XYZ file of C-alpha atoms in Angstrom:
180
model
C 200.247 -41.841 84.464
C 201.752 -39.266 82.155
C 203.877 -40.230 79.172
C 206.003 -37.645 77.399
C 208.039 -37.883 74.247
C 210.590 -35.683 72.612
C 211.828 -35.923 69.073
C 214.053 -34.110 66.639
C 213.205 -33.277 63.055
C 216.340 -33.893 61.016
C 215.065 -32.098 57.949
C 211.969 -29.947 57.549
C 210.974 -29.732 53.887
C 207.623 -27.997 54.359
C 206.102 -25.777 56.993
C 203.956 -27.875 59.366
C 200.189 -27.620 59.104
C 198.665 -24.902 61.281
C 196.058 -25.416 63.995
C 194.107 -22.380 62.794
C 191.059 -21.558 60.733
C 190.633 -19.827 57.371
C 187.837 -17.490 56.302
C 184.962 -19.563 54.924
C 186.673 -22.820 55.857
C 184.409 -25.714 56.746
C 184.962 -27.073 60.238
C 184.777 -30.861 60.317
C 184.855 -33.460 63.046
C 186.813 -36.354 61.583
C 186.057 -39.456 63.603
C 183.024 -40.591 65.512
C 180.560 -38.247 67.235
C 178.874 -41.100 69.110
C 178.143 -40.201 72.758
C 181.633 -39.078 73.775
C 180.821 -38.729 77.493
C 182.880 -36.939 80.095
C 184.871 -39.772 81.697
C 188.415 -38.460 82.151
C 187.447 -35.030 80.828
C 189.549 -32.018 81.872
C 186.384 -29.865 81.773
C 184.396 -32.239 83.978
C 187.212 -32.372 86.514
C 188.167 -28.669 86.562
C 184.728 -27.089 86.229
C 182.366 -29.664 87.750
C 184.674 -31.499 90.149
C 183.680 -34.760 88.447
C 186.587 -37.160 88.668
C 184.773 -40.406 87.902
C 183.142 -41.850 84.864
C 183.995 -44.433 82.305
C 186.582 -43.728 79.639
C 185.462 -44.158 76.061
C 186.683 -47.393 74.511
C 189.617 -47.256 72.121
C 189.147 -49.113 68.839
C 192.765 -49.584 67.737
C 191.825 -50.458 64.148
C 189.703 -47.325 63.780
C 192.417 -45.229 65.439
C 195.048 -46.536 63.002
C 192.758 -45.753 60.050
C 192.198 -42.220 61.396
C 195.931 -41.650 61.813
C 196.614 -42.946 58.293
C 193.869 -40.684 56.905
C 195.192 -37.615 58.737
C 198.712 -38.335 57.475
C 197.456 -38.511 53.876
C 195.330 -35.355 54.251
C 198.259 -33.420 55.719
C 200.786 -34.715 53.187
C 198.421 -33.837 50.326
C 197.843 -30.383 51.892
C 194.052 -30.912 51.844
C 193.539 -29.319 55.270
C 193.892 -25.689 56.292
C 194.147 -26.542 59.984
C 193.817 -29.508 62.316
C 193.588 -30.069 66.068
C 192.947 -33.167 68.173
C 190.217 -33.205 70.844
C 192.241 -34.940 73.565
C 192.575 -31.949 75.897
C 189.167 -30.356 76.331
C 187.117 -31.849 73.510
C 185.588 -30.110 70.520
C 184.985 -26.894 72.488
C 188.601 -26.343 73.472
C 189.976 -27.492 70.106
C 187.724 -25.065 68.200
C 188.516 -22.220 70.627
C 192.261 -22.820 70.289
C 191.951 -22.835 66.500
C 190.008 -19.543 66.639
C 192.555 -17.939 68.977
C 195.476 -19.155 66.868
C 193.964 -17.722 63.670
C 192.255 -14.654 65.156
C 189.104 -15.737 63.335
C 185.643 -16.592 64.619
C 183.646 -19.730 63.959
C 180.008 -20.811 64.101
C 179.457 -24.440 65.118
C 176.173 -26.349 65.047
C 174.953 -29.784 66.015
C 176.451 -29.754 69.513
C 173.682 -30.075 72.084
C 175.317 -31.281 75.302
C 178.380 -30.541 77.388
C 179.428 -34.153 76.783
C 179.522 -33.540 73.035
C 181.311 -30.224 73.538
C 183.953 -31.272 76.074
C 184.171 -35.078 75.698
C 187.712 -36.253 74.970
C 186.954 -39.572 73.306
C 189.833 -40.989 71.271
C 190.182 -41.120 67.499
C 188.693 -37.698 66.739
C 190.153 -34.507 65.283
C 188.787 -31.129 64.253
C 189.829 -29.984 60.785
C 189.329 -26.774 58.862
C 188.950 -27.420 55.150
C 188.694 -24.937 52.289
C 185.365 -25.251 50.489
C 187.158 -26.399 47.321
C 188.668 -29.387 49.195
C 185.533 -30.657 50.965
C 184.532 -33.278 48.382
C 188.034 -34.751 48.223
C 188.355 -34.872 52.022
C 184.932 -36.526 52.392
C 185.787 -39.115 49.714
C 189.149 -39.896 51.329
C 187.477 -40.310 54.742
C 184.768 -42.540 53.273
C 187.412 -44.671 51.540
C 189.171 -45.031 54.907
C 185.928 -45.937 56.699
C 186.130 -42.853 58.927
C 183.030 -40.827 59.812
C 183.009 -37.087 59.129
C 180.557 -34.554 60.550
C 180.422 -30.999 59.220
C 180.165 -28.819 62.321
C 180.224 -25.296 60.919
C 182.027 -22.498 59.133
C 184.974 -20.309 60.105
C 184.665 -16.549 59.846
C 183.618 -13.451 61.721
C 184.646 -12.187 65.121
C 182.782 -14.529 67.472
C 183.134 -18.112 68.636
C 179.575 -19.447 68.608
C 178.597 -22.994 69.501
C 174.868 -23.759 69.327
C 173.578 -21.637 72.196
C 176.203 -23.071 74.567
C 179.085 -20.682 73.801
C 179.099 -17.165 72.354
C 182.185 -15.067 72.907
C 184.270 -12.502 71.119
C 187.484 -13.813 69.541
C 189.401 -10.777 70.839
C 188.293 -11.614 74.404
C 189.377 -15.243 73.939
C 192.765 -14.123 72.595
C 193.228 -11.762 75.545
C 192.334 -14.497 78.039
C 194.772 -16.869 76.342
C 197.610 -14.299 76.284
C 197.173 -13.316 79.924
C 196.478 -16.781 81.382
C 199.983 -17.022 82.825
C 201.422 -13.919 84.486
């Protein structure tokens, strides 16, 4: 099933937070990194033809705490960019952030395709200026939400631990020309 929603913003007081990266920004996974798996994954279905698997469980309490944390971080302007992992996992979220900003990124600690493309719930990728890291980590700890530092934004390549290494310009071109 597919559920869609549409809403109107009556009054926009501030520009919405971007999905991009900033030079030297720390790239964080906010939420659990525990064995995300590929059940229901767009990558597993499109690339590997894998349409089975078990979906990751949804802990509603943890999800609510993550949403509340993200709201506070965005309202306090502590993040430079944010993207959920629900459509392609960490790999796609990081690539979309790189394409949106025109800036490369080097990510570490990802060793499997499940970690890279798993779409487990209650996880977001955030780019945080170095000066904001301590505050963001404290706020996450206070909320009981795990945070993993994945890497640093900068340069002209999207590099993920020996799994991915591509030029940002090539990724931008592929994104721009995906639909004729």
